[in-house]
Each structure stands twice: as C-alpha cells, then as structure tokens.
PDB file of C-alpha atoms in Angstrom:
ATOM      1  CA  UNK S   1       5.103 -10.807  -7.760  1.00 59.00           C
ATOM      2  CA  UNK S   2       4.962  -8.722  -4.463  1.00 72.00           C
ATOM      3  CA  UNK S   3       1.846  -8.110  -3.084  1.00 80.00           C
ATOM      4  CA  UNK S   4       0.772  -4.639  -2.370  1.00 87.00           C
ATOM      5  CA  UNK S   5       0.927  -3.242   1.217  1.00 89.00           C
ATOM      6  CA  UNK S   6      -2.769  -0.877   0.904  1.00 92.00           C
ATOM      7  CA  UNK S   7      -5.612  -1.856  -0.580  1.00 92.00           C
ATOM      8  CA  UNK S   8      -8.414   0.561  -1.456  1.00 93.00           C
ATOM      9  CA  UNK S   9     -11.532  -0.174  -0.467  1.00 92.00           C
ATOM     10  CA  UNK S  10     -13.305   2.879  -1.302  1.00 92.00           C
ATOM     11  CA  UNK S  11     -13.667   5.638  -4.166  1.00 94.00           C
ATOM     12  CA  UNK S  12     -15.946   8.564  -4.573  1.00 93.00           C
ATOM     13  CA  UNK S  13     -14.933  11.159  -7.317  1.00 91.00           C
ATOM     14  CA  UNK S  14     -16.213  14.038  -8.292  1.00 87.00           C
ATOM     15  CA  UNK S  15     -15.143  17.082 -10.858  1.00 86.00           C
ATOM     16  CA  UNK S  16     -11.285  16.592 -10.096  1.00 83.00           C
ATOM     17  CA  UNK S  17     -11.621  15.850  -6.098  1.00 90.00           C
ATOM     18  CA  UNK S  18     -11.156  12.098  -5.420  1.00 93.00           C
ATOM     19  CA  UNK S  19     -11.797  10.934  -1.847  1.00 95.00           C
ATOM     20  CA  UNK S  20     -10.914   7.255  -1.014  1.00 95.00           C
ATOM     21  CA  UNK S  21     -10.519   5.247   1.880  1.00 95.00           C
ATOM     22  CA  UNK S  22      -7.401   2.854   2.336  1.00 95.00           C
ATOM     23  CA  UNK S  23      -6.835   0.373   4.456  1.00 95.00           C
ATOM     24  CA  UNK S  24      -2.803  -1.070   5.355  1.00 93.00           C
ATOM     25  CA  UNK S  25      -2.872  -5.170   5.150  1.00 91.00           C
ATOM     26  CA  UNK S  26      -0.464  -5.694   7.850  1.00 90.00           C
ATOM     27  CA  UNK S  27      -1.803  -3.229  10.311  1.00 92.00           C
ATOM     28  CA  UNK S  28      -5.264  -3.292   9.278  1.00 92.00           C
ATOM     29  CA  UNK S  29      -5.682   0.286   9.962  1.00 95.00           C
ATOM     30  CA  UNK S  30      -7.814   2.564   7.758  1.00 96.00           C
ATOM     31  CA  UNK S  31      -6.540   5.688   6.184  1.00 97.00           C
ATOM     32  CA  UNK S  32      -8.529   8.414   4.449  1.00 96.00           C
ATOM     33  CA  UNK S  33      -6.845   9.978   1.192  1.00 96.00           C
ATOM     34  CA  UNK S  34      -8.431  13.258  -0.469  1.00 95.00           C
ATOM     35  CA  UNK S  35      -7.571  14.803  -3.645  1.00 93.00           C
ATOM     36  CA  UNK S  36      -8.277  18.446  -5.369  1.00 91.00           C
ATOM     37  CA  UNK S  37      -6.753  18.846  -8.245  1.00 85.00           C
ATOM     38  CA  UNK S  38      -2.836  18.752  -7.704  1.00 88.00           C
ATOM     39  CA  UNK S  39      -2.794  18.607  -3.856  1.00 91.00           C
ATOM     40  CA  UNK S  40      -3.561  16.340  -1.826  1.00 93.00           C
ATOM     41  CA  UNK S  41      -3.468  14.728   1.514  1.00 95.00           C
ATOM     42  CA  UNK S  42      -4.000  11.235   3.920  1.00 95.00           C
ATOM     43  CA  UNK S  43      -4.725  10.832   7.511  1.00 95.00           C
ATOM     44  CA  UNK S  44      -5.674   8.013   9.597  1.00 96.00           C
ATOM     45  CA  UNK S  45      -9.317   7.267  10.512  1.00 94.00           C
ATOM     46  CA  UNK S  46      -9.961   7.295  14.081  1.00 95.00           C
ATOM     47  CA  UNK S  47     -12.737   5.906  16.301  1.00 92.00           C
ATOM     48  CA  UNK S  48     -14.837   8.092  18.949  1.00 95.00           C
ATOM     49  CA  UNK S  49     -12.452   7.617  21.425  1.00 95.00           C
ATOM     50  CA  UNK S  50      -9.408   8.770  18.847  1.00 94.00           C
ATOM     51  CA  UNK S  51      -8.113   5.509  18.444  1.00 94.00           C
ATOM     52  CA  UNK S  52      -6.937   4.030  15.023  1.00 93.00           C
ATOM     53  CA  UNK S  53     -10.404   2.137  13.124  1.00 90.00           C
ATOM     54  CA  UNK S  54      -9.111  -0.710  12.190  1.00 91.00           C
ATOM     55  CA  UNK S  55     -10.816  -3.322   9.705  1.00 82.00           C
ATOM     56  CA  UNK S  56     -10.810  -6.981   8.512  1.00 76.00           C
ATOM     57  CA  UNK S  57      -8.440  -7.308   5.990  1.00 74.00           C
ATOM     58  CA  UNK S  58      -9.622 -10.511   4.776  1.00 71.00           C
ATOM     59  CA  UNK S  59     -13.430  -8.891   3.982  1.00 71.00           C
ATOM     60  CA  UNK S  60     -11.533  -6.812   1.134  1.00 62.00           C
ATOM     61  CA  UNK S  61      -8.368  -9.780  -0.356  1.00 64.00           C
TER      62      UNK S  61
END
C-alpha cells in the first residue's frame, strides 16, 4: 500500500467550519486548511520572517 503524502496533525471543528493543520512528509512544510460549509481553502504556514514553518515529520508517523 502507498503511503500518504500529508498527514494531519491537527483538527478543530465547529458548527460546519473545520480548520486543520497539515503537514507534507517529504517537504515537511505545514499547511493550514479551513472549511465553511461547501468552500474552502489551504495556504502555507509561514514563520515571522515569511518563510515556510516547517516541522518534524517523524514527531507525527
């Protein structure tokens, strides 16, 4: 079986909006998804200085 490329390493929901944070394994870089109803978008996280925040992938495997 092929292993998935994002893992999600964080969900908050609340009456139909769904916010989560993603992060890409081979990258490591963290993306924010956000849900309202039947729209929704994804963007990546960025540090103070507007670089990409990047995490340990092995914390979350």
């Amino acid at each position: 079986m092929e292993e998935k490329r994002f893992i999600r390493i964080f969900s908050q929901n609340s009456f139909g909006t769904a916010m989560e944070v993603w992060i890409d394994r081979e990258t490591g870089v963290n993306y924010l998804y956000r849900r309202d109803g039947y729209s929704g978008g994804m963007t990546v996280l960025v540090d103070r200085d507007g670089k990409p925040l990047i995490g340990e992938i092995n914390k979350w495997e």
